[in-house]
mmCIF file of C-alpha atoms in Angstrom:
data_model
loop_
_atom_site.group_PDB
_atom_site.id
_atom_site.type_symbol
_atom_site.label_atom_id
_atom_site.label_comp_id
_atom_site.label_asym_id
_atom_site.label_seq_id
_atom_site.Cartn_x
_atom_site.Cartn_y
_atom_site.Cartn_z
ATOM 1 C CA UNK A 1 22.420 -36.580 7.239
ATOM 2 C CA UNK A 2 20.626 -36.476 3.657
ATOM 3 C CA UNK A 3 17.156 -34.843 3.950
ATOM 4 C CA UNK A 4 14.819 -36.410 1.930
ATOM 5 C CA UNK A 5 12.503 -34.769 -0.300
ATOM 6 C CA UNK A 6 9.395 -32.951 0.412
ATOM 7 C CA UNK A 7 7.194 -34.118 -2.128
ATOM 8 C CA UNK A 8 3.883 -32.941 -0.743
ATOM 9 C CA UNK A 9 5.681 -28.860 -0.349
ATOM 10 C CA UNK A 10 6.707 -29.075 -4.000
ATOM 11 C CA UNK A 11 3.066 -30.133 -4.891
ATOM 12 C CA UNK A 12 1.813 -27.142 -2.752
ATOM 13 C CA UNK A 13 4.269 -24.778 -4.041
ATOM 14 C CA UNK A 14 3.852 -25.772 -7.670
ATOM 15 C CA UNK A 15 0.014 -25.038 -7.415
ATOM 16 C CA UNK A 16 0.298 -22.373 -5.387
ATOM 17 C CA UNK A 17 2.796 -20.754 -8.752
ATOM 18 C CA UNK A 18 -0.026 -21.982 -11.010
ATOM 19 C CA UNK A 19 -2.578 -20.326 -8.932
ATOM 20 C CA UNK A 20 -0.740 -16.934 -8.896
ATOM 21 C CA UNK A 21 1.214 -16.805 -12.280
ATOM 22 C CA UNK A 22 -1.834 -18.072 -14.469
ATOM 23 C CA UNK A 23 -3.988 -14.565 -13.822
ATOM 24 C CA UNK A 24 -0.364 -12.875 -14.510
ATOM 25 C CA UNK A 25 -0.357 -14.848 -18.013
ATOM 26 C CA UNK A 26 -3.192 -14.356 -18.659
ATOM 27 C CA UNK A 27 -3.332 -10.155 -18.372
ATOM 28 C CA UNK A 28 0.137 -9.990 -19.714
ATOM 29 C CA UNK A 29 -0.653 -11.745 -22.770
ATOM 30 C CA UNK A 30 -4.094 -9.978 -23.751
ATOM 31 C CA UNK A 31 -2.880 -6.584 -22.149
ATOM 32 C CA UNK A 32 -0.927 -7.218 -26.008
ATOM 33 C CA UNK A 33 -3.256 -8.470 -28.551
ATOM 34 C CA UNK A 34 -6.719 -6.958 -30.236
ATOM 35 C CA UNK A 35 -9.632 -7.022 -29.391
ATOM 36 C CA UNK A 36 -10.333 -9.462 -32.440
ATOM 37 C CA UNK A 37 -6.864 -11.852 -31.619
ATOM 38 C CA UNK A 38 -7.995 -12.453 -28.010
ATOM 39 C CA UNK A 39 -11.864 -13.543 -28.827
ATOM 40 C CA UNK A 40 -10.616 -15.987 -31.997
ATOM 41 C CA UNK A 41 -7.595 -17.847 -30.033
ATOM 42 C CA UNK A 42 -8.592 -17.643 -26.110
ATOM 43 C CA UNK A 43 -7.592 -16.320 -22.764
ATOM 44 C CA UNK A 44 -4.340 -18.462 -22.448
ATOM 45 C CA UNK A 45 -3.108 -17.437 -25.735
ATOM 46 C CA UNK A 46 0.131 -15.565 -26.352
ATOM 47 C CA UNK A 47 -0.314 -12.489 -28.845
ATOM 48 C CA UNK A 48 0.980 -13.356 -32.605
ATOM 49 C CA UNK A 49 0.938 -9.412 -32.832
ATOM 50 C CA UNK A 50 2.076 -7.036 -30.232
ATOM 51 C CA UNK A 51 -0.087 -4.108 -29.858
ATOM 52 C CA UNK A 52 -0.142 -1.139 -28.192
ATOM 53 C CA UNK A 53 -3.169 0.043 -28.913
ATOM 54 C CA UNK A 54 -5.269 -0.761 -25.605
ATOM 55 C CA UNK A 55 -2.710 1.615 -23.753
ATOM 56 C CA UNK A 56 -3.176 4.148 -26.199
ATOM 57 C CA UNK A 57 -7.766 3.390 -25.723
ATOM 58 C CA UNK A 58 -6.916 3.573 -22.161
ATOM 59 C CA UNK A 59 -5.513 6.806 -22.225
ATOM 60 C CA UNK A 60 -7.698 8.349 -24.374
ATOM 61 C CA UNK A 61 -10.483 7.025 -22.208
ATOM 62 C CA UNK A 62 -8.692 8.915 -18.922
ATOM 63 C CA UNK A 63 -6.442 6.877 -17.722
ATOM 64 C CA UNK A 64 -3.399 9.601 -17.515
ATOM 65 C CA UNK A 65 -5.470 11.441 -14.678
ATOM 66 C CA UNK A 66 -6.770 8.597 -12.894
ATOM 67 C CA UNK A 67 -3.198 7.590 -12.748
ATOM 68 C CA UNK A 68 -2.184 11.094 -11.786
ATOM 69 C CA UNK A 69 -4.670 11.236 -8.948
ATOM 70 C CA UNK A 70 -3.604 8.114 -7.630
ATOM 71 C CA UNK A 71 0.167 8.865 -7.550
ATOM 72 C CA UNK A 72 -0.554 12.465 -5.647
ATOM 73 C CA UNK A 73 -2.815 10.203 -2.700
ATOM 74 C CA UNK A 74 -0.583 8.059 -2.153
ATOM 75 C CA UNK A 75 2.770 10.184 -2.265
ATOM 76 C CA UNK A 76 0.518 12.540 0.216
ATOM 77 C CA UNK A 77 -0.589 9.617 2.564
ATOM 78 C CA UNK A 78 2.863 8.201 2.586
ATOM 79 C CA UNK A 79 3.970 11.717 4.012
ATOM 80 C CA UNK A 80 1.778 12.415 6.388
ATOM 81 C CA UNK A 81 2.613 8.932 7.973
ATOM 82 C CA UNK A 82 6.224 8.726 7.676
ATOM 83 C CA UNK A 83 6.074 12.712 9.468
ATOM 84 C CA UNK A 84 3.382 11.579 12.105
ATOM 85 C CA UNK A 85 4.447 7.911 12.928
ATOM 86 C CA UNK A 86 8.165 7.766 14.064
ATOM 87 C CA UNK A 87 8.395 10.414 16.360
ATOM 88 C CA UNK A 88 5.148 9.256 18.239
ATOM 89 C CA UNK A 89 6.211 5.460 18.091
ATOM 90 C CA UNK A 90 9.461 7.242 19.465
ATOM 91 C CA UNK A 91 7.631 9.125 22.219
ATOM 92 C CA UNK A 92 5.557 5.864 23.059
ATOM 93 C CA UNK A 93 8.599 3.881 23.263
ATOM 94 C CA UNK A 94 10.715 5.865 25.539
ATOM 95 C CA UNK A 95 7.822 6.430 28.335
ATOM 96 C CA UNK A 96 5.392 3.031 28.163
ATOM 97 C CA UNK A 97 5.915 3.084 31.311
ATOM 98 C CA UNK A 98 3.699 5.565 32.345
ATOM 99 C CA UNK A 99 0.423 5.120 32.526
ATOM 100 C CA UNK A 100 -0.746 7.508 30.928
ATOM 101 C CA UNK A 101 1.465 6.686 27.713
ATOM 102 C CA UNK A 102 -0.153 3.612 27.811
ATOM 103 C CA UNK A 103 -3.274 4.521 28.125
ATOM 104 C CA UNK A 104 -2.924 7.045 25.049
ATOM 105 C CA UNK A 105 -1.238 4.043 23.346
ATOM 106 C CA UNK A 106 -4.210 1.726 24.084
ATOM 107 C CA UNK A 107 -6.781 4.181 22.570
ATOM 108 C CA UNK A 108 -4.910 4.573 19.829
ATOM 109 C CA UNK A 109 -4.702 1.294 19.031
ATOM 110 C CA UNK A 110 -8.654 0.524 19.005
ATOM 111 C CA UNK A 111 -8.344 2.113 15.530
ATOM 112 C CA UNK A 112 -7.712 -1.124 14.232
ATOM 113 C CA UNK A 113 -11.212 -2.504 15.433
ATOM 114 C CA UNK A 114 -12.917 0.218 13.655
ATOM 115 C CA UNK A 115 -13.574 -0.934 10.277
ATOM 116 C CA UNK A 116 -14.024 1.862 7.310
ATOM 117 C CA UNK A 117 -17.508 1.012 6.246
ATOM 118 C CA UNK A 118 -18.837 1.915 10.260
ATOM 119 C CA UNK A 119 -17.413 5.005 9.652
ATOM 120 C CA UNK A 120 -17.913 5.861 6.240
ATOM 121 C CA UNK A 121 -21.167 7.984 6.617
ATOM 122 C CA UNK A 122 -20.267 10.453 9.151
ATOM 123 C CA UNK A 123 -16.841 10.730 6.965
ATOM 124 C CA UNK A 124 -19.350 11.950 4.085
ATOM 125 C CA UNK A 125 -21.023 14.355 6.544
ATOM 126 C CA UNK A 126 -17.615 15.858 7.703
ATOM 127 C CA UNK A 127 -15.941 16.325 4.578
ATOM 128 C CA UNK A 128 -19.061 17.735 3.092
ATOM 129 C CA UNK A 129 -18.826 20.337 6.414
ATOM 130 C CA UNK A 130 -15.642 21.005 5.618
ATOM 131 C CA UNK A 131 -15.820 21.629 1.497
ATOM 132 C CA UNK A 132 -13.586 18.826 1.021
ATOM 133 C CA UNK A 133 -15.965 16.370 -0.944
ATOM 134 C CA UNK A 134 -15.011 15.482 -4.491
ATOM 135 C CA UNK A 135 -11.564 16.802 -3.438
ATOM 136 C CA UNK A 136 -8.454 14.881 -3.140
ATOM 137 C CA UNK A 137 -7.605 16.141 0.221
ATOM 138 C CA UNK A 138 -11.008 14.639 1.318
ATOM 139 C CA UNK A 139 -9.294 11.139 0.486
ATOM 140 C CA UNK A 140 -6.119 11.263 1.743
ATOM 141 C CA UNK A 141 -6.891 12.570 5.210
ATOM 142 C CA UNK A 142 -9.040 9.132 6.125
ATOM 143 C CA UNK A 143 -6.953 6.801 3.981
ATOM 144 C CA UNK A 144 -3.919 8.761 5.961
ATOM 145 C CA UNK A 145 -5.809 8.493 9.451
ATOM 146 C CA UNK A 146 -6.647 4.746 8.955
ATOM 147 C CA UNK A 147 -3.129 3.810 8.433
ATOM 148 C CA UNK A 148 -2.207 5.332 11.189
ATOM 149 C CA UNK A 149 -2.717 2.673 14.108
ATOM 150 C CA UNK A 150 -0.949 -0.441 11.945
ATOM 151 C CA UNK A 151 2.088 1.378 11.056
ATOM 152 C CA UNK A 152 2.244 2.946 14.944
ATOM 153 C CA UNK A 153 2.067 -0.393 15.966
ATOM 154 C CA UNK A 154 4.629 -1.833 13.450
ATOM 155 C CA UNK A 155 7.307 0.905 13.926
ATOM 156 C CA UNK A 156 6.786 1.136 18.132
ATOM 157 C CA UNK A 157 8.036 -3.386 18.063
ATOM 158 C CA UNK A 158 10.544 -2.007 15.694
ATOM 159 C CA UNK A 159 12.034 0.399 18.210
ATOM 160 C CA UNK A 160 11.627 -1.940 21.098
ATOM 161 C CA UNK A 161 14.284 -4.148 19.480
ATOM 162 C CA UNK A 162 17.063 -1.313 19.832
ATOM 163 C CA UNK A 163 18.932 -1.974 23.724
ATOM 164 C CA UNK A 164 18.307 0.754 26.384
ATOM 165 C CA UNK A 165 21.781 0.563 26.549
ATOM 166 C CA UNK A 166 21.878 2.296 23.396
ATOM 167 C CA UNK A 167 19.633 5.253 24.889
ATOM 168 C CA UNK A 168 22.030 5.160 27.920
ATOM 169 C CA UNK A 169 25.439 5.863 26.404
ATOM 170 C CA UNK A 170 23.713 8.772 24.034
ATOM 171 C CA UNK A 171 22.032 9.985 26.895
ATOM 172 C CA UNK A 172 25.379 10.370 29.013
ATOM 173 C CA UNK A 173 27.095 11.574 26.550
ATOM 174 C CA UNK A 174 25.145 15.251 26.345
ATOM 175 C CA UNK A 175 22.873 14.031 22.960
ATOM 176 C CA UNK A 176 19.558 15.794 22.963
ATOM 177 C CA UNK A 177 16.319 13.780 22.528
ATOM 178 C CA UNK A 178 16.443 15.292 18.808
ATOM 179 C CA UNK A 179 19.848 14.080 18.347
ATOM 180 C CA UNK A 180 18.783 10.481 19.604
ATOM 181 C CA UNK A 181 15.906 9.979 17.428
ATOM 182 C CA UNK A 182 18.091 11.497 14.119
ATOM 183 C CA UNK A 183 21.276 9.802 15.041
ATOM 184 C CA UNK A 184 20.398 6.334 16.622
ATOM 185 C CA UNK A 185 16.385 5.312 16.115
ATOM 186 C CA UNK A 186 15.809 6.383 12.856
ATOM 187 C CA UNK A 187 18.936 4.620 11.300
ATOM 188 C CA UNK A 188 18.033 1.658 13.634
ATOM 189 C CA UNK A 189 14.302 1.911 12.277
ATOM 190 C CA UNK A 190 14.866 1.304 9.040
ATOM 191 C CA UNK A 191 13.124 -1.889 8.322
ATOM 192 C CA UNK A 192 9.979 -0.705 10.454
ATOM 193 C CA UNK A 193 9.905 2.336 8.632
ATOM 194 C CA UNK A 194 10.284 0.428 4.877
ATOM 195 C CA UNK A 195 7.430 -1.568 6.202
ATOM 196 C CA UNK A 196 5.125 1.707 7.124
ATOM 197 C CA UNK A 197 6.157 3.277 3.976
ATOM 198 C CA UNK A 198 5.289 0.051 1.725
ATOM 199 C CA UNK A 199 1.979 -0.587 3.949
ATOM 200 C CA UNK A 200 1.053 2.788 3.642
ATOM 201 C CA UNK A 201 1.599 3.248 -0.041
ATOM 202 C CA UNK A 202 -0.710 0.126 -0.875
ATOM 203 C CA UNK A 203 -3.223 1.128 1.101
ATOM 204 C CA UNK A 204 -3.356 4.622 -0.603
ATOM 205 C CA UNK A 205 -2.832 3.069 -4.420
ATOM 206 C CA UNK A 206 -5.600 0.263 -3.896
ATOM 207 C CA UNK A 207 -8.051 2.353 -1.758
ATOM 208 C CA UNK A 208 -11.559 2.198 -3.196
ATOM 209 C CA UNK A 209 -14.646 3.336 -0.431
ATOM 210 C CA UNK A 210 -12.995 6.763 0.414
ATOM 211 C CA UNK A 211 -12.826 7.427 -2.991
ATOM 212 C CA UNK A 212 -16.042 5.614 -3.960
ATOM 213 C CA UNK A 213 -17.876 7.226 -1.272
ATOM 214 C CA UNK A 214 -16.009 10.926 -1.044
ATOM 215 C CA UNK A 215 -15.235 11.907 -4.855
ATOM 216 C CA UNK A 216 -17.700 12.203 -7.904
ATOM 217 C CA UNK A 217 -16.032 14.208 -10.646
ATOM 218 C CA UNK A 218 -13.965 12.293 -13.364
ATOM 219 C CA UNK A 219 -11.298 14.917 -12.568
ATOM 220 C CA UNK A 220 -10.754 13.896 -8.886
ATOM 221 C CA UNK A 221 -11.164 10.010 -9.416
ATOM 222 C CA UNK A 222 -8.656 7.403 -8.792
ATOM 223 C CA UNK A 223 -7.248 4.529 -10.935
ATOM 224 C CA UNK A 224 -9.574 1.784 -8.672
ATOM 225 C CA UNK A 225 -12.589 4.084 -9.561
ATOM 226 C CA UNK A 226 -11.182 4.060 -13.118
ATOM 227 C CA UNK A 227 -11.101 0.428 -13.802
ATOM 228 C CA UNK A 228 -14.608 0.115 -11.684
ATOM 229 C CA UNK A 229 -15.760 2.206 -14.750
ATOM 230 C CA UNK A 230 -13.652 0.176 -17.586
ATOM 231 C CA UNK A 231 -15.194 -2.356 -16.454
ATOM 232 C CA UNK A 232 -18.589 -0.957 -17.230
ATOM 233 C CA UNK A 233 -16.974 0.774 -20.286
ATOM 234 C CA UNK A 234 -15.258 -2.149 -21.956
ATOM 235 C CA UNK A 235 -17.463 -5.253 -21.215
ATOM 236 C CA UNK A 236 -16.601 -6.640 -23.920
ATOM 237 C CA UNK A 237 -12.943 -5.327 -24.593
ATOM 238 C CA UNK A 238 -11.608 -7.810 -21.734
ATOM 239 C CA UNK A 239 -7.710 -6.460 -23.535
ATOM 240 C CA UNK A 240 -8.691 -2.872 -22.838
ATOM 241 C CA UNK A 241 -9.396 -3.662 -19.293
ATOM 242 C CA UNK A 242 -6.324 -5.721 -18.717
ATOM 243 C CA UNK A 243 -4.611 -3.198 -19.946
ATOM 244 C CA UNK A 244 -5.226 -0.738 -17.587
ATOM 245 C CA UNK A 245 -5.155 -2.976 -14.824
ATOM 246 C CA UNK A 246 -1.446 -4.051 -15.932
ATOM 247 C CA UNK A 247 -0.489 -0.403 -15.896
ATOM 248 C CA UNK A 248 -2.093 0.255 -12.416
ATOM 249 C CA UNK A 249 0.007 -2.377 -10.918
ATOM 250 C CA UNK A 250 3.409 -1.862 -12.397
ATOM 251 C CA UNK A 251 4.180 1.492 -9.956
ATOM 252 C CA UNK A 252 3.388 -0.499 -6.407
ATOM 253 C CA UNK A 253 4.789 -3.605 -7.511
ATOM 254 C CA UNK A 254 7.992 -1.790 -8.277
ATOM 255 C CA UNK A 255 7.713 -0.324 -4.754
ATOM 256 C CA UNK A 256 7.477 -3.742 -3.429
ATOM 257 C CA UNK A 257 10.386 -5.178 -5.125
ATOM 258 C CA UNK A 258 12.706 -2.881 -3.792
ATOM 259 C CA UNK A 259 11.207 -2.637 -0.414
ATOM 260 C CA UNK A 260 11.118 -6.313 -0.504
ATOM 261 C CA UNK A 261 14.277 -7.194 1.764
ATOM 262 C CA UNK A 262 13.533 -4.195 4.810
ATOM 263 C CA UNK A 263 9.629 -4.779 4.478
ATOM 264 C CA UNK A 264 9.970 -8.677 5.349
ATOM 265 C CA UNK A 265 12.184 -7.636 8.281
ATOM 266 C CA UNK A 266 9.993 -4.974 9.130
ATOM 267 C CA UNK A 267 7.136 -7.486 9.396
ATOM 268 C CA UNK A 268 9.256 -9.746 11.485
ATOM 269 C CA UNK A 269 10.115 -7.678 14.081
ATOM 270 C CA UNK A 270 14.092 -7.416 13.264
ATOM 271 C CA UNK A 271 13.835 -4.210 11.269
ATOM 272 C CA UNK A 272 16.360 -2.735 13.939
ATOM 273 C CA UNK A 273 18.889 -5.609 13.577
#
């Protein structure tokens, strides 16, 4: 039977492109042109002259360790959570049903109805206790500590998807509860742990209140504190700005694109299939 045509999806999915490549256009193309060839022809235009000269402003103007900081939070955060986050989805999966596990589970989970900002002043007062203000250490703890309850949730549906019968025929043949969580969840995990990674890793490279709030030097600041301040800095080199921002998303959109496949199936709930 011939299908016919969706008319009204291509419609939607030819704005939705125009709503989403547009912006892309438009940084790519004056991320490349003067200050001077992006005032006379426009926003939409497409440089006559490739430059590289707002890279080269935007390093000069401290880019380099913005970037730098950045790429040490969110290696650091992505750490901590793919250490801490498997073997406790891995615990809470094996006894849920115990009360207690549940329980624990439960009150872990309310981490997700505590937003940042109700937080954010007692996180000043602790890291201020504890010497880590203006320190990087003082952002990745939170920013590690808030991902924490999405990707235990994510990874614990992952590892409900592998059959018991799996556990069984380890379990009778002599394999240690080491030995099953090396051998036969983590392999089986990999989507769900693809997804925590990704998650993790965007929430570290686009964080902005921790750092906002918890860092004040230019040496400990991030790249979304860094554009905050080109911003201020070039108001009215827009190329200089898109610059930056083009180089700030190049590294997590690379992440994305080859996490693509495992994070989709990660989201879905098939990561162990």
């Amino acid at each position: 039977m011939r299908q016919r045509p969706n008319y009204l999806a291509g419609i939607a999915t030819l704005c939705w492109l125009v709503l989403v490549g547009l912006p892309v256009y438009v940084m790519l193309g004056a991320s490349f042109q003067s200050q001077s060839d992006f005032s006379a022809a426009g926003p939409l235009s497409w440089p006559a002259h490739f430059t590289f000269d707002n890279f080269v402003s935007d390093f000069q103007n401290g880019f380099g360790q913005y970037f730098l900081n950045t790429v040490i939070v969110t290696v650091c955060v992505v750490a901590i959570v793919a250490l801490l986050v498997p073997p406790l989805a891995f615990a809470i999966v094996r006894n849920i049903g115990r009360r207690s596990t549940r329980s624990v589970f439960r009150l872990f989970l309310l981490g997700l109805a505590v937003p940042a900002q109700a937080v954010i002043v007692p996180m000043f007062y602790v890291m201020s206790q504890l010497g880590l203000y203006d320190n990087l250490i003082g952002v990745i703890l939170p920013t590690a500590a808030f991902c924490l309850p999405v990707c235990a949730l994510i990874l614990t549906g992952t590892m409900r998807e592998i059959a018991p019968e799996l556990f069984e025929a380890m379990t009778v043949d002599g394999a240690s509860t080491h030995r099953v969580f090396f051998q036969l969840v983590v392999p089986l995990s990999r989507g769900g742990l693809s997804t925590i990674v990704v998650f993790s890793a965007l929430q570290a490279w686009n964080g902005f209140l921790f750092p906002l709030v918890l860092t004040q030097s230019e040496s400990s600041k991030v790249i979304t504190l860094g554009l905050y301040n080109f911003r201020t800095q070039y108001g009215t080199n827009v190329p200089g700005l898109l610059a930056a921002v083009l180089m700030s998303t190049v590294p997590i959109l690379l992440v994305y694109l080859f996490a693509r496949r495992a994070l989709i199936q990660g989201l879905m709930g098939v990561g162990g299939k």
